[in-house]
Short mmCIF file of C-alpha atoms in Angstrom, two decimals:
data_model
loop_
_atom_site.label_atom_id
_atom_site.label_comp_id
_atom_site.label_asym_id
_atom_site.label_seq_id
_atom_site.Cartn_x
_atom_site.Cartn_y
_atom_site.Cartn_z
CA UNK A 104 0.00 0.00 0.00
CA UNK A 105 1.08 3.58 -0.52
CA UNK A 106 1.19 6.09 1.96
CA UNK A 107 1.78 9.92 1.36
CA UNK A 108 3.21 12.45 4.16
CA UNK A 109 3.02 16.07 4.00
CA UNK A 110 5.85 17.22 6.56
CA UNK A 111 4.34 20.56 7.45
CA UNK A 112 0.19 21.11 8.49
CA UNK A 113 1.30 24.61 8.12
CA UNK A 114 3.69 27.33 6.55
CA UNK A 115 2.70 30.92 6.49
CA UNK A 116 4.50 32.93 3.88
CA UNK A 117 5.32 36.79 2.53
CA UNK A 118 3.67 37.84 -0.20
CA UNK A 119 6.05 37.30 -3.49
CA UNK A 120 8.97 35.29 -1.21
CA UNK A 121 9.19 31.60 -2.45
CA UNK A 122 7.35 28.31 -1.09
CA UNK A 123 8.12 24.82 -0.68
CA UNK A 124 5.29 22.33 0.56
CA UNK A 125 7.42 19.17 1.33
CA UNK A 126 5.69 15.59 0.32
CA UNK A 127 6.87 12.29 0.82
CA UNK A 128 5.52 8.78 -0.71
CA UNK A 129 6.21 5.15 0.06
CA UNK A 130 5.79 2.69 -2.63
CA UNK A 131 7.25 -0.82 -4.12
CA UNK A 132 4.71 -0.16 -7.43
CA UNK A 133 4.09 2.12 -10.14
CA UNK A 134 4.15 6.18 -9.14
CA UNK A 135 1.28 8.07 -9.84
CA UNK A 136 1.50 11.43 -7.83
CA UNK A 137 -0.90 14.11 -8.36
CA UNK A 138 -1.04 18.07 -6.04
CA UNK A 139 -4.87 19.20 -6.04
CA UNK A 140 -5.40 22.45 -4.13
CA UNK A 141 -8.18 23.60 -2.09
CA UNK A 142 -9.20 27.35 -1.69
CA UNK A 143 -11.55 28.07 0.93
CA UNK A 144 -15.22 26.62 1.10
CA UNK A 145 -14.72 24.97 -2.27
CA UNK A 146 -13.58 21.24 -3.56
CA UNK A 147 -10.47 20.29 -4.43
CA UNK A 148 -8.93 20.91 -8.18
CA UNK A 149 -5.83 19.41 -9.86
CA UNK A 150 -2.85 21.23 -9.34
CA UNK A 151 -0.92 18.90 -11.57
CA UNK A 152 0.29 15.32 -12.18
CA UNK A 153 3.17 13.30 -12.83
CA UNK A 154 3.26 9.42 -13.58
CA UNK A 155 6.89 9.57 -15.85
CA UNK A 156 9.36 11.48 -18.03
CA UNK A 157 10.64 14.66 -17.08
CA UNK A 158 10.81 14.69 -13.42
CA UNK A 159 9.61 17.94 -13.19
CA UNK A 160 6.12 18.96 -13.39
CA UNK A 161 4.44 22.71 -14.24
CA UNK A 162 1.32 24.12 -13.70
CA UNK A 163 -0.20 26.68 -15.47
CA UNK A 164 -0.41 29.35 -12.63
CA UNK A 165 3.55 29.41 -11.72
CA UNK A 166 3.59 25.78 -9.12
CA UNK A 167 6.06 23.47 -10.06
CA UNK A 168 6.82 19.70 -8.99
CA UNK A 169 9.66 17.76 -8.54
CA UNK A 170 10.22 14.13 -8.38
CA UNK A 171 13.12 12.42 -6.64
CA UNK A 172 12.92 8.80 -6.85
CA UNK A 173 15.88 8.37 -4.83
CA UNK A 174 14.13 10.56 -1.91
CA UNK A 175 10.73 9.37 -2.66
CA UNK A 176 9.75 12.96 -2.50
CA UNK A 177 7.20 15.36 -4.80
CA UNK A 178 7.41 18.48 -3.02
CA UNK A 179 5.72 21.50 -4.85
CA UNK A 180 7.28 24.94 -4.91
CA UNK A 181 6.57 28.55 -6.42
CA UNK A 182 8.94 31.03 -7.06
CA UNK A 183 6.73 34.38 -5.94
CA UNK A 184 3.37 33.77 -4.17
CA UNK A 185 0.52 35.85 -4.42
CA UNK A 186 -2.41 37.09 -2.04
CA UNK A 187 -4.70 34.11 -4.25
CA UNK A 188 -2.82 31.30 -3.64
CA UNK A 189 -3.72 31.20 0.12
CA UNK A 190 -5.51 27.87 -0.01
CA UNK A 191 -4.46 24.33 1.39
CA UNK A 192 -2.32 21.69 -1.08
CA UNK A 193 -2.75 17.99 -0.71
CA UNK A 194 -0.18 15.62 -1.92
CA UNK A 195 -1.94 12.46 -3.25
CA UNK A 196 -0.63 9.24 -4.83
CA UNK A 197 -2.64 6.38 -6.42
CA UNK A 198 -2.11 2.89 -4.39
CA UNK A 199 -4.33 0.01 -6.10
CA UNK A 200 -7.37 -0.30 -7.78
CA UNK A 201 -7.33 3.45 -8.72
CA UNK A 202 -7.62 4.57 -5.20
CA UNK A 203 -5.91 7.85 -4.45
CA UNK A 204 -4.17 7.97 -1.14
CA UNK A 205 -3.76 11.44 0.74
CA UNK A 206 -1.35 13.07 2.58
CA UNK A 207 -2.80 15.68 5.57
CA UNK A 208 -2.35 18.60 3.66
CA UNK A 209 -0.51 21.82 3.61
CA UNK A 210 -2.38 25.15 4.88
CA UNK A 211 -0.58 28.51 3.34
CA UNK A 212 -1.58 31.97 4.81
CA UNK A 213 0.33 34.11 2.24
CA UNK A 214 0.59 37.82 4.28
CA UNK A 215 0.99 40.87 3.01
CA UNK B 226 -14.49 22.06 -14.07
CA UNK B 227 -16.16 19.01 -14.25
CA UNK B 228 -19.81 18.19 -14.21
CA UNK B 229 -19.94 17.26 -10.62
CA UNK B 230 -23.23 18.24 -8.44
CA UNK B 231 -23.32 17.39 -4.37
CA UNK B 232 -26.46 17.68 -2.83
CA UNK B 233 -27.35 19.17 -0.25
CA UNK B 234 -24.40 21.42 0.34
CA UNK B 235 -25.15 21.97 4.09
CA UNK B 236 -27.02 19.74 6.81
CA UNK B 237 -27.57 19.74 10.02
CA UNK B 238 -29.36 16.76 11.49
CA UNK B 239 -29.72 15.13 15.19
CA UNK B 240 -27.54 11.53 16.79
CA UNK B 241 -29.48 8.51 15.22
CA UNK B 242 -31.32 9.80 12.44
CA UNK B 243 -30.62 8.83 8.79
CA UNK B 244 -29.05 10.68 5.90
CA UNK B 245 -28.56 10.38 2.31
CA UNK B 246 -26.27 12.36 0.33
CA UNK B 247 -25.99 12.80 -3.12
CA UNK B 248 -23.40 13.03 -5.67
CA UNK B 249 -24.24 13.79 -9.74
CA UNK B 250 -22.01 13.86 -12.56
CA UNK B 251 -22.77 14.76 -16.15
CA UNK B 252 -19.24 13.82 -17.70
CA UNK B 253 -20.07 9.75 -17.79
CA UNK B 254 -17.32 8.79 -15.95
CA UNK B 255 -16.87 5.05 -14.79
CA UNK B 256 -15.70 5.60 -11.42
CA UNK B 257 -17.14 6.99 -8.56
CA UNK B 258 -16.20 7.87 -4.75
CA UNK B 259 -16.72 9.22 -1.78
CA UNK B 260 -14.51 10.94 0.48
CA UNK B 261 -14.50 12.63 4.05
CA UNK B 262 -12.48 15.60 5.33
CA UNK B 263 -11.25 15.89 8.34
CA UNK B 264 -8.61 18.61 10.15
CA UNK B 265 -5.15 16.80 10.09
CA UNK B 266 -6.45 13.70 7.87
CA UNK B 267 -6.44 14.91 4.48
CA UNK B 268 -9.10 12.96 2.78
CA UNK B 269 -10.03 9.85 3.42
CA UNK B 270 -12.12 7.07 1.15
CA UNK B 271 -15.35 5.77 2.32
CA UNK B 272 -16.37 4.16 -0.62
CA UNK B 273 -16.39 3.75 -3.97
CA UNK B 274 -18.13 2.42 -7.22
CA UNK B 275 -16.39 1.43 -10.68
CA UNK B 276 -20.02 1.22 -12.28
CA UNK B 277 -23.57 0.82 -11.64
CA UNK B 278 -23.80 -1.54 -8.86
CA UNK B 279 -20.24 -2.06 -8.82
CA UNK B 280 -18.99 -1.14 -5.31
CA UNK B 281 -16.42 -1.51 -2.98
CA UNK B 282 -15.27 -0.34 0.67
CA UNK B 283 -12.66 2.31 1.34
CA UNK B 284 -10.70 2.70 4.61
CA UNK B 285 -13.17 4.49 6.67
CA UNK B 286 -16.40 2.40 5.91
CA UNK B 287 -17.76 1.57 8.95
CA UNK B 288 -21.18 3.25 9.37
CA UNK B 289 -21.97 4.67 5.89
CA UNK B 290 -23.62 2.60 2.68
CA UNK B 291 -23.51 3.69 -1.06
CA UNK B 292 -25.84 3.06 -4.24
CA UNK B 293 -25.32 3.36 -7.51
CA UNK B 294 -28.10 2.71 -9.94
CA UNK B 295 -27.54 4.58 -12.37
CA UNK B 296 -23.63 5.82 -13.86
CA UNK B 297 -24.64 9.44 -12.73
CA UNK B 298 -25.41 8.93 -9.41
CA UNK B 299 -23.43 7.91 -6.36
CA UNK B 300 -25.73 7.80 -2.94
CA UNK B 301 -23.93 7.64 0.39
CA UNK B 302 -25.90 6.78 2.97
CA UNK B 303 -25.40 7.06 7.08
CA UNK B 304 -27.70 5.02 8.40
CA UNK B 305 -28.16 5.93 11.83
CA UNK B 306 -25.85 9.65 12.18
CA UNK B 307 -23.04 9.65 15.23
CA UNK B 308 -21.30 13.46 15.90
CA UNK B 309 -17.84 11.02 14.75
CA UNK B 310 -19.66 11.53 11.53
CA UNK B 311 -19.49 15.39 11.29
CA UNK B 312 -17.40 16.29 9.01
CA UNK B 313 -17.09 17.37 5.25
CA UNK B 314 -17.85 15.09 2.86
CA UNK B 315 -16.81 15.03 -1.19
CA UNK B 316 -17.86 13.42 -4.23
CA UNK B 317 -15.07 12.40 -6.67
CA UNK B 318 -15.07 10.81 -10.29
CA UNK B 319 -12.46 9.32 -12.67
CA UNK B 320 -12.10 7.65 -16.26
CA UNK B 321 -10.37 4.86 -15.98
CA UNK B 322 -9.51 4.80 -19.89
CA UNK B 323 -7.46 7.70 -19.35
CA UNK B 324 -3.75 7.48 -18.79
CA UNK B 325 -3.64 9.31 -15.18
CA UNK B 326 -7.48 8.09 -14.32
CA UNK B 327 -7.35 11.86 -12.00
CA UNK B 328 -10.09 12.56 -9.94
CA UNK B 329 -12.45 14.99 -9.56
CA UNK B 330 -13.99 16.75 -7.03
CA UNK B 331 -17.64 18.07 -6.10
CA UNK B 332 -18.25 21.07 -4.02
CA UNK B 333 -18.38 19.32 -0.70
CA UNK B 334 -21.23 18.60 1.74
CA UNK B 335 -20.55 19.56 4.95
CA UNK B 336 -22.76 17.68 7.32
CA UNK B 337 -23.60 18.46 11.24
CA UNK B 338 -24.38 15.77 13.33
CA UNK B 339 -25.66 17.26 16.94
#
């Protein structure tokens, strides 16, 4: 079974300094790893994905992913955050039968 | 976003009485689930369906029941509401014919037991 840890429940941040939400993932099998985000009062939406190839993964709004096989680590980072991207990240990875597995999330307060 | 309805969105309801929520997708996905939110926990699976009538138990089963009778809708059921059982509670679907099979999320329910 896979199992996905999320090292810090919290990490408060300056607006336009840089972030790094730390995940970790334990798994003999096949790695499916996947950030979804989760702004405030709503569901959770795909961040991004990675499953193979380059080991690092972009979003569209400036997140970026990299996997370390060797570390068994995805941990997501941004260069510059912003005001909007106060929200709480979950690390997920797929164990079997297409079953996601979550980590306990991330909460960012970006401050002004 | 993806064609994914919870209903109701909000519910408050009293120890030992029953409650059905319901989860509706318009994007004719295969798979189904439901998960429940919790401070510290992340989400966790309570069930899930890979097609109509197709179901199976996640890790936190104990006290909830699902239908699915048609591919659209996914039912969860609590059949007799504890306060253990307050919580939020999401809706996810997923095509398995697709390379990543990602899920996606509803709204949310969050549910009150008193």
């Amino acid at each position: 079974a896979q199992s996905v840890t999320q090292l810090d429940s919290q990490v408060p941040v300056f607006e336009e300094a840089p972030v790094e939400l730390r995940c970790n993932y334990s798994s003999s099998v096949s790695v499916y790893l996947f950030w979804y985000v989760q702004y405030p009062n709503q569901g959770l939406q795909l961040l991004l994905k990675y499953l193979s190839g380059s080991t690092l993964v972009e979003s569209i709004n400036g997140f970026e992913a990299e996997f370390n096989k060797s570390q068994t680590s995805f941990h997501l980072r941004k260069p510059s955050v912003h005001i909007s991207d106060t929200a709480e990240y979950f690390c997920a990875g797929k164990a079997a039968g297409n079953k996601l597995t979550f980590g306990g999330g991330t909460r960012v307060l970006v401050k002004p | 976003d993806a064609g994914i309805t919870q209903s109701p969105r909000h519910k408050v309801t009293e120890t030992g009485t029953p409650v059905t929520l319901r989860c509706h997708q318009t994007e004719n996905h295969r798979y189904m689930y439901w998960y429940r939110q919790d401070p510290g926990h992340g989400l966790r699976l309570i069930h899930y369906s890979y097609g109509v009538k197709d179901t199976d138990k996640g890790e936190v089963s104990d006290g909830y029941s699902v239908s699915r009778s048609k591919t659209e809708d996914f039912l969860l059921t609590l059949e007799s509401a504890t306060s253990s059982q307050t919580s939020v509670y999401f809706c996810a679907i997923s095509d398995p014919g697709t390379e990543y099979n990602e899920q996606f999320f509803g709204p949310g329910t969050r549910l009150t037991v008193l």
